[in-house]
XYZ file of C-alpha atoms in Angstrom:
513
model
C -23.891 -113.844 9.717
C -27.143 -115.404 9.482
C -27.359 -118.759 7.681
C -23.685 -118.732 7.419
C -21.954 -122.174 7.212
C -18.222 -122.969 8.105
C -16.089 -125.872 6.773
C -15.396 -128.316 9.721
C -11.763 -127.155 9.575
C -12.855 -123.557 11.017
C -14.468 -125.412 13.941
C -11.506 -127.311 14.340
C -9.209 -124.582 14.926
C -11.814 -122.917 17.449
C -11.794 -125.914 19.506
C -8.031 -126.224 19.281
C -8.030 -122.844 21.019
C -10.266 -124.122 23.757
C -8.068 -127.072 24.509
C -6.810 -125.868 27.777
C -10.428 -125.129 29.014
C -11.680 -128.777 29.426
C -15.260 -127.380 30.590
C -15.771 -125.436 27.429
C -14.433 -128.498 25.473
C -16.968 -130.672 27.169
C -19.672 -127.917 26.175
C -18.537 -128.097 22.609
C -19.203 -131.898 22.520
C -22.817 -131.298 23.129
C -23.281 -128.740 20.236
C -22.720 -130.893 17.372
C -22.208 -134.463 17.008
C -19.210 -133.787 14.405
C -17.500 -131.791 17.316
C -17.318 -135.087 19.272
C -14.067 -136.442 17.852
C -12.654 -133.185 17.554
C -13.010 -132.595 21.370
C -12.064 -135.927 22.323
C -8.783 -135.241 20.564
C -8.054 -132.842 23.453
C -9.903 -134.388 26.264
C -8.393 -137.780 26.300
C -5.022 -136.544 24.960
C -3.533 -137.097 28.316
C -4.396 -139.513 31.152
C -2.774 -139.530 34.716
C -3.046 -142.459 37.046
C -2.189 -142.228 40.577
C -1.497 -145.625 42.478
C -2.010 -144.453 45.985
C -3.978 -145.966 48.817
C -6.744 -143.387 48.936
C -7.474 -144.020 45.279
C -9.909 -146.692 44.850
C -9.070 -149.745 42.652
C -12.676 -149.319 41.173
C -11.646 -145.823 39.693
C -8.661 -147.787 37.715
C -10.975 -150.606 36.715
C -13.642 -148.185 35.307
C -10.952 -146.674 32.886
C -9.883 -150.193 31.862
C -13.389 -151.325 31.160
C -14.233 -147.911 29.468
C -11.461 -148.457 26.991
C -12.443 -152.059 26.624
C -15.857 -150.921 25.740
C -15.117 -148.182 23.312
C -11.608 -148.751 21.891
C -11.895 -145.456 19.521
C -11.135 -143.540 22.828
C -7.577 -144.951 23.295
C -6.681 -143.674 19.907
C -6.900 -140.102 21.307
C -4.540 -140.867 24.101
C -0.925 -139.779 23.302
C 0.354 -139.100 26.994
C 0.006 -141.615 30.019
C 1.477 -140.609 33.282
C 1.342 -142.926 36.152
C 2.706 -142.384 39.529
C 2.783 -143.714 43.248
C 4.543 -142.901 46.309
C 6.439 -146.245 46.803
C 6.447 -149.844 45.612
C 5.067 -151.093 48.755
C 2.189 -148.541 48.741
C 0.680 -149.614 45.501
C 1.294 -153.557 45.882
C -0.751 -153.294 48.888
C -3.616 -151.709 47.000
C -3.275 -153.089 43.651
C -1.811 -156.777 44.217
C -2.684 -159.694 42.600
C -6.739 -160.223 42.297
C -7.266 -156.678 42.559
C -8.311 -156.549 39.048
C -9.551 -158.733 35.965
C -6.382 -159.867 34.498
C -7.676 -159.698 30.958
C -8.743 -156.293 31.327
C -5.566 -155.168 32.472
C -3.620 -157.044 29.831
C -5.794 -155.340 27.048
C -5.340 -151.748 28.687
C -2.214 -151.026 26.553
C -3.501 -152.378 23.565
C -6.369 -149.765 23.618
C -3.838 -147.138 23.564
C -2.183 -147.839 20.020
C -0.939 -144.270 19.556
C 0.778 -143.437 22.647
C 3.820 -141.059 22.286
C 4.871 -140.047 25.741
C 5.073 -142.466 28.847
C 5.763 -141.248 32.149
C 6.161 -143.991 34.906
C 7.292 -142.509 38.479
C 7.730 -144.364 41.824
C 8.766 -141.217 44.053
C 10.295 -143.210 46.707
C 11.355 -146.034 44.927
C 11.098 -149.903 46.087
C 9.800 -151.173 43.052
C 11.293 -154.245 41.166
C 10.405 -154.488 37.356
C 11.162 -158.494 37.322
C 9.024 -159.294 39.946
C 6.163 -156.547 39.545
C 5.483 -156.623 35.888
C 3.449 -159.859 36.207
C 2.224 -159.966 39.683
C 1.068 -156.405 40.434
C -1.018 -154.158 38.209
C 0.920 -150.769 37.703
C 3.896 -149.075 36.647
C 6.026 -152.176 35.759
C 3.408 -154.136 34.328
C 2.539 -150.968 32.164
C 6.072 -150.608 31.103
C 6.223 -154.432 30.248
C 3.002 -154.298 27.961
C 4.000 -151.035 26.437
C 7.468 -152.325 25.505
C 5.933 -155.625 24.064
C 3.508 -153.424 21.798
C 6.380 -151.079 20.599
C 7.419 -154.204 18.577
C 4.456 -153.842 16.449
C 3.445 -150.151 16.619
C 6.442 -148.059 17.237
C 4.824 -144.895 18.348
C 6.478 -144.064 21.645
C 8.747 -140.969 21.616
C 9.643 -140.102 25.095
C 9.880 -142.239 28.079
C 10.460 -141.114 31.709
C 11.174 -143.642 34.557
C 11.739 -143.257 38.273
C 12.327 -145.483 41.231
C 12.089 -148.615 39.420
C 14.762 -151.131 39.817
C 16.166 -154.202 37.600
C 15.061 -152.203 34.410
C 15.446 -153.805 31.112
C 17.592 -150.917 29.488
C 18.231 -152.914 26.280
C 14.600 -153.817 25.688
C 13.933 -149.941 26.338
C 16.642 -148.933 23.903
C 14.799 -151.249 21.489
C 11.962 -149.017 20.883
C 12.888 -147.506 17.564
C 10.726 -144.706 17.561
C 12.104 -143.296 20.810
C 13.737 -139.901 20.944
C 14.057 -138.889 24.382
C 14.514 -141.159 27.495
C 14.780 -139.960 31.153
C 15.793 -142.352 33.841
C 16.493 -141.595 37.537
C 16.723 -143.236 40.911
C 16.722 -146.688 39.075
C 18.933 -149.953 38.970
C 19.503 -151.371 35.577
C 19.583 -155.141 34.621
C 23.006 -156.346 33.964
C 22.177 -158.245 30.856
C 23.694 -157.426 27.273
C 21.902 -158.654 24.428
C 23.414 -161.537 22.297
C 25.843 -160.284 19.687
C 24.632 -162.564 16.864
C 20.771 -161.255 17.425
C 22.155 -157.849 16.537
C 24.779 -158.114 14.161
C 23.860 -160.515 11.007
C 25.403 -161.946 9.193
C 28.194 -163.470 11.534
C 30.779 -160.547 12.318
C 33.443 -162.737 10.718
C 32.181 -162.463 7.190
C 31.659 -158.749 7.435
C 34.172 -155.778 6.818
C 34.742 -153.564 9.854
C 32.188 -150.718 8.907
C 29.313 -152.939 8.315
C 29.824 -154.546 11.657
C 27.827 -152.004 13.947
C 24.266 -152.143 13.360
C 22.650 -149.596 15.757
C 20.101 -150.966 18.168
C 18.339 -147.384 17.990
C 18.873 -144.982 15.594
C 16.371 -142.503 16.604
C 17.277 -141.592 20.216
C 18.450 -138.061 20.422
C 18.535 -137.128 24.348
C 19.448 -139.275 27.506
C 18.915 -138.079 30.876
C 20.503 -140.485 33.709
C 20.478 -139.382 37.270
C 21.448 -141.634 39.993
C 21.361 -144.684 37.908
C 23.058 -147.916 39.100
C 24.606 -150.603 37.079
C 24.730 -149.010 33.824
C 26.229 -150.821 31.038
C 28.665 -148.856 29.178
C 28.300 -150.883 26.131
C 24.674 -149.514 25.792
C 26.060 -146.244 24.166
C 27.537 -148.383 21.554
C 24.078 -149.065 20.239
C 22.969 -145.396 20.004
C 24.050 -143.971 16.734
C 22.449 -140.472 16.755
C 22.710 -139.290 20.392
C 23.006 -135.295 20.303
C 22.258 -134.642 24.177
C 23.296 -136.409 27.081
C 22.794 -135.456 30.780
C 24.430 -137.962 33.302
C 25.062 -137.553 36.851
C 25.689 -139.629 40.034
C 25.698 -142.857 37.821
C 27.695 -145.958 38.403
C 28.564 -148.442 35.633
C 28.481 -152.251 35.848
C 31.833 -153.895 36.444
C 32.493 -155.270 33.335
C 36.166 -156.310 33.620
C 37.289 -157.394 31.061
C 34.922 -155.636 28.958
C 31.720 -156.991 27.295
C 32.147 -159.234 24.171
C 30.856 -156.301 22.236
C 34.166 -154.316 23.011
C 35.650 -156.335 20.016
C 33.591 -154.196 17.727
C 34.822 -150.880 19.335
C 37.183 -150.156 16.374
C 34.421 -149.308 14.153
C 33.426 -145.558 15.515
C 33.184 -143.852 18.556
C 30.137 -143.962 20.669
C 29.417 -140.572 20.877
C 30.086 -139.472 17.301
C 26.968 -137.042 16.958
C 26.848 -135.699 20.588
C 26.371 -132.076 20.582
C 25.677 -131.209 24.082
C 27.081 -132.876 27.233
C 25.820 -131.948 30.959
C 27.350 -133.774 33.790
C 27.477 -133.877 37.747
C 28.305 -136.101 40.460
C 30.617 -139.177 39.917
C 31.047 -140.127 36.240
C 33.378 -142.765 35.047
C 34.827 -141.400 31.696
C 37.039 -144.131 31.171
C 34.197 -146.284 30.827
C 32.202 -143.965 28.657
C 35.307 -143.519 26.405
C 36.646 -147.005 26.289
C 35.255 -147.946 22.627
C 36.630 -144.670 21.123
C 39.968 -145.247 22.957
C 40.210 -148.699 21.310
C 39.559 -147.017 17.796
C 42.247 -144.438 18.628
C 39.462 -141.912 18.362
C 38.010 -139.122 20.649
C 34.920 -140.061 22.033
C 33.316 -136.724 21.693
C 34.581 -135.415 18.292
C 31.629 -132.855 17.685
C 30.716 -131.531 21.007
C 29.322 -127.852 21.096
C 28.273 -127.365 24.534
C 29.854 -128.707 27.751
C 28.172 -128.115 31.253
C 29.701 -129.347 34.573
C 27.916 -129.309 37.799
C 29.170 -130.904 41.064
C 32.230 -133.190 41.484
C 33.425 -135.754 38.971
C 35.940 -138.404 38.347
C 38.133 -139.004 35.590
C 37.966 -135.425 34.471
C 41.294 -135.699 32.602
C 39.780 -138.376 30.587
C 36.957 -136.156 29.476
C 39.053 -133.430 28.300
C 41.323 -135.756 26.229
C 38.323 -137.105 24.515
C 36.817 -133.473 23.516
C 37.758 -132.139 20.211
C 38.198 -128.391 21.271
C 37.970 -127.034 17.812
C 34.296 -127.856 17.803
C 33.597 -126.822 21.463
C 31.980 -123.487 21.495
C 30.294 -123.107 25.088
C 31.382 -124.316 28.554
C 29.066 -123.658 31.584
C 30.740 -124.297 35.026
C 28.829 -124.445 38.329
C 31.182 -125.558 40.592
C 34.094 -123.942 42.039
C 36.362 -126.922 42.257
C 35.625 -127.525 38.399
C 36.723 -124.088 37.395
C 40.643 -124.582 37.294
C 40.366 -127.556 35.242
C 37.716 -127.291 32.566
C 38.923 -123.819 31.529
C 41.765 -125.552 29.619
C 39.838 -126.106 26.469
C 40.578 -123.779 23.726
C 37.091 -122.059 23.238
C 35.167 -119.590 21.212
C 32.904 -118.862 24.144
C 33.642 -119.429 27.731
C 30.781 -118.848 30.353
C 31.540 -119.536 34.018
C 28.599 -119.619 36.483
C 29.626 -119.628 40.297
C 26.583 -120.874 42.379
C 28.659 -122.109 45.678
C 29.087 -119.648 48.591
C 32.958 -120.037 48.705
C 35.165 -119.227 46.026
C 38.253 -120.818 45.379
C 40.581 -117.941 44.075
C 41.208 -116.804 47.552
C 43.205 -119.943 47.892
C 45.292 -119.365 44.679
C 44.340 -116.327 42.732
C 47.146 -117.359 40.139
C 45.641 -120.928 39.469
C 43.536 -119.620 36.553
C 46.346 -117.465 35.177
C 48.443 -120.785 34.706
C 45.599 -122.280 32.706
C 45.224 -119.357 30.608
C 48.914 -119.324 29.679
C 48.468 -122.653 28.014
C 45.093 -122.448 26.482
C 43.425 -118.911 26.758
C 44.881 -117.292 23.797
C 42.232 -118.426 21.403
C 39.230 -117.130 23.651
C 37.066 -114.747 21.711
C 34.307 -114.388 24.428
C 35.097 -114.282 28.214
C 32.054 -114.313 30.556
C 32.005 -114.515 34.495
C 28.744 -114.606 36.190
C 28.251 -114.753 40.001
C 24.783 -115.034 41.520
C 23.672 -114.737 44.947
C 24.406 -112.550 48.023
C 27.946 -113.855 48.648
C 31.373 -111.975 48.575
C 32.778 -111.571 45.279
C 36.081 -109.720 46.356
C 38.350 -112.516 45.119
C 36.952 -112.559 41.648
C 38.419 -109.133 40.172
C 41.890 -109.889 41.116
C 41.596 -113.456 39.558
C 40.034 -112.136 36.427
C 42.844 -109.526 36.144
C 45.654 -112.303 36.617
C 43.767 -114.523 33.884
C 43.597 -111.878 31.418
C 47.148 -110.574 31.707
C 48.358 -113.787 31.085
C 47.154 -113.763 27.465
C 47.534 -109.974 26.578
C 49.348 -109.326 23.315
C 48.462 -112.784 21.989
C 44.549 -112.830 22.496
C 41.753 -112.797 20.078
C 39.269 -111.711 22.675
C 36.318 -109.847 21.272
C 34.254 -109.164 24.416
C 34.601 -109.256 27.839
C 31.356 -109.670 30.532
C 31.439 -109.478 34.138
C 28.298 -109.836 36.237
C 28.896 -109.818 40.128
C 26.688 -109.331 43.157
C 27.468 -108.036 46.661
C 25.601 -107.872 49.785
C 24.586 -104.431 51.257
C 25.331 -103.455 53.697
C 28.664 -105.286 54.267
C 29.102 -107.284 57.373
C 29.864 -105.015 60.408
C 28.528 -101.848 58.435
C 25.218 -100.048 58.646
C 23.085 -98.953 55.849
C 23.677 -95.189 56.905
C 27.673 -95.669 57.199
C 29.299 -93.762 54.556
C 32.425 -95.936 54.726
C 35.374 -96.257 52.171
C 34.298 -99.483 50.140
C 37.212 -99.445 47.955
C 39.104 -102.330 49.781
C 36.183 -104.546 50.093
C 35.322 -104.147 46.478
C 38.661 -104.603 45.168
C 38.396 -101.139 43.443
C 42.249 -101.419 42.798
C 41.682 -104.544 40.791
C 39.031 -102.926 38.814
C 41.319 -100.149 38.055
C 44.312 -102.585 36.915
C 41.656 -104.502 34.801
C 40.375 -101.419 33.047
C 43.838 -100.247 32.285
C 44.520 -103.511 30.698
C 41.461 -103.800 28.671
C 41.778 -100.175 27.423
C 45.427 -100.862 26.005
C 44.569 -101.792 22.393
C 47.994 -103.514 21.866
C 46.997 -106.186 24.611
C 43.646 -106.977 23.171
C 43.483 -105.553 19.467
C 40.166 -107.271 18.903
C 38.296 -106.369 22.032
C 35.398 -104.177 21.126
C 32.797 -104.502 23.992
C 33.210 -104.746 27.727
C 30.050 -105.386 29.925
C 30.027 -105.044 33.521
C 27.162 -105.499 35.922
C 27.169 -104.881 39.544
C 24.103 -105.758 41.964
C 23.936 -104.965 45.438
C 21.358 -107.013 47.472
C 19.738 -105.768 50.701
C 17.385 -107.402 52.952
C 16.382 -104.076 54.396
C 14.344 -101.465 52.980
C 16.408 -99.439 50.647
C 16.182 -95.527 50.273
C 17.374 -95.117 46.663
C 17.067 -91.497 46.996
C 19.967 -91.461 49.736
C 23.419 -90.134 49.409
C 24.759 -93.338 50.230
C 23.093 -94.986 47.219
C 24.364 -92.459 44.906
C 27.879 -92.883 46.257
C 27.588 -96.679 45.497
C 26.486 -95.996 41.962
C 29.488 -93.934 41.070
C 32.204 -96.158 42.905
C 33.161 -97.426 39.506
C 33.647 -94.217 37.817
C 37.295 -93.512 38.586
C 38.641 -97.179 38.547
C 36.937 -97.632 35.133
C 37.797 -94.061 33.652
C 40.309 -95.439 31.305
C 37.671 -97.635 29.530
C 34.994 -94.851 29.700
C 37.333 -92.728 27.737
C 38.017 -95.160 25.255
C 36.668 -93.857 21.919
C 36.529 -97.353 19.884
C 35.634 -99.689 23.104
C 32.111 -99.852 24.083
C 31.629 -100.135 27.713
C 28.301 -100.992 29.122
C 28.340 -100.296 32.993
C 25.281 -100.961 35.045
C 25.382 -100.657 38.886
C 21.868 -101.563 40.773
C 20.892 -102.107 44.237
C 17.827 -104.263 44.738
C 15.671 -105.280 47.878
C 15.367 -109.049 48.703
C 12.125 -110.379 49.124
C 11.924 -113.064 51.843
């Protein structure tokens, strides 16, 4: 194409495709002067700073002076990621007098379009109130960027780790923020003055007008190992849709903060669709505003994921609208018995622990299904790993038997795994495995599911069995073939059912260590 010319937009697309190859971008910058700003858009899109003892202060100073000399470069920076091992490390390396204060103060102002801020102290030991003015680093950057957001409103995501005395309400005041992640942090125990948020005076307003959200853009919150959290903060987040919270403690506000007098306006989580929680969570605190209004705290929740232990579980269930809940994911054996109580369209149970609680009480799940299981449409049980599953078939049989004849169940899916060979058995030992595999319970389950009067809406049954071996496996051996057909007889009633689709897969896999 001799003498061909292309509009600059074509070259923009070409350069966009080279964005992951920085050397190529640098070469493009040398081809044409018009390509320079296009390449800079990618080259300076993300900046990473590591505040460690082996990184010289001069390198940080060089970046600050570089942005000071050419402010246009800072306009390309959309992501800033800064990290250090611990507060003590970077105080020693970047303490007072290490860099020019004026340059440091100007550094955030040269990044006017920052969208994603990540400040991580991996080992903690950092105090925001003390370090933000004394030491150049994470806390000072956070303080300056929060001040800048009062004018620019560009930050969309913030990730913080290992910083204590965090100004939570200052962070929530970033009106452009959509995603906030905080882990291993302590939070300041200060609540904003009500008059500064609710104007005019509350006494002159009707109740629906009292609540003016501090943040209307925040959609996702992730809290892990956060201490001293004030539950009233959720009162100022009107559009929260996703909440992940674990190992988090709340400030002891007894009596509750003055903001509680506005509680009757509406629930704190009026738009929450997905809730993931693990560890200890005080649901009474999170539900207090809705309780004062006589409403459910989670009225439109769709997906509930529970991992590990918890406190106040009955309060959580009481505050969920089971008519909107469509999925529940459980990853702890102790939680299983409690949270299957909801009337669900879809129930997904994932067991990740080595022990299985049904061996203690195989009827525990049945008792819950008697009360709440009749409206289930999808029943799924998954068990990963190489541990025994011999208790699961019996528990599933008891559970489904409890709702037969009054069930809306449309599909059943069981996915289990077993170690191979079994303990005290050799790979070439052609033993009767029926007792260990609970084949009699599988037969009982098949007979129950194949009876159309028990489950008139059932149209699909999926069963996946995996055997895991740490030894080399000869898949052509007679024993392997025997394993693949162990379920043929127990599930024969399902296999011969013309209107019911059975998908049975038995596999043997060799683990790689």
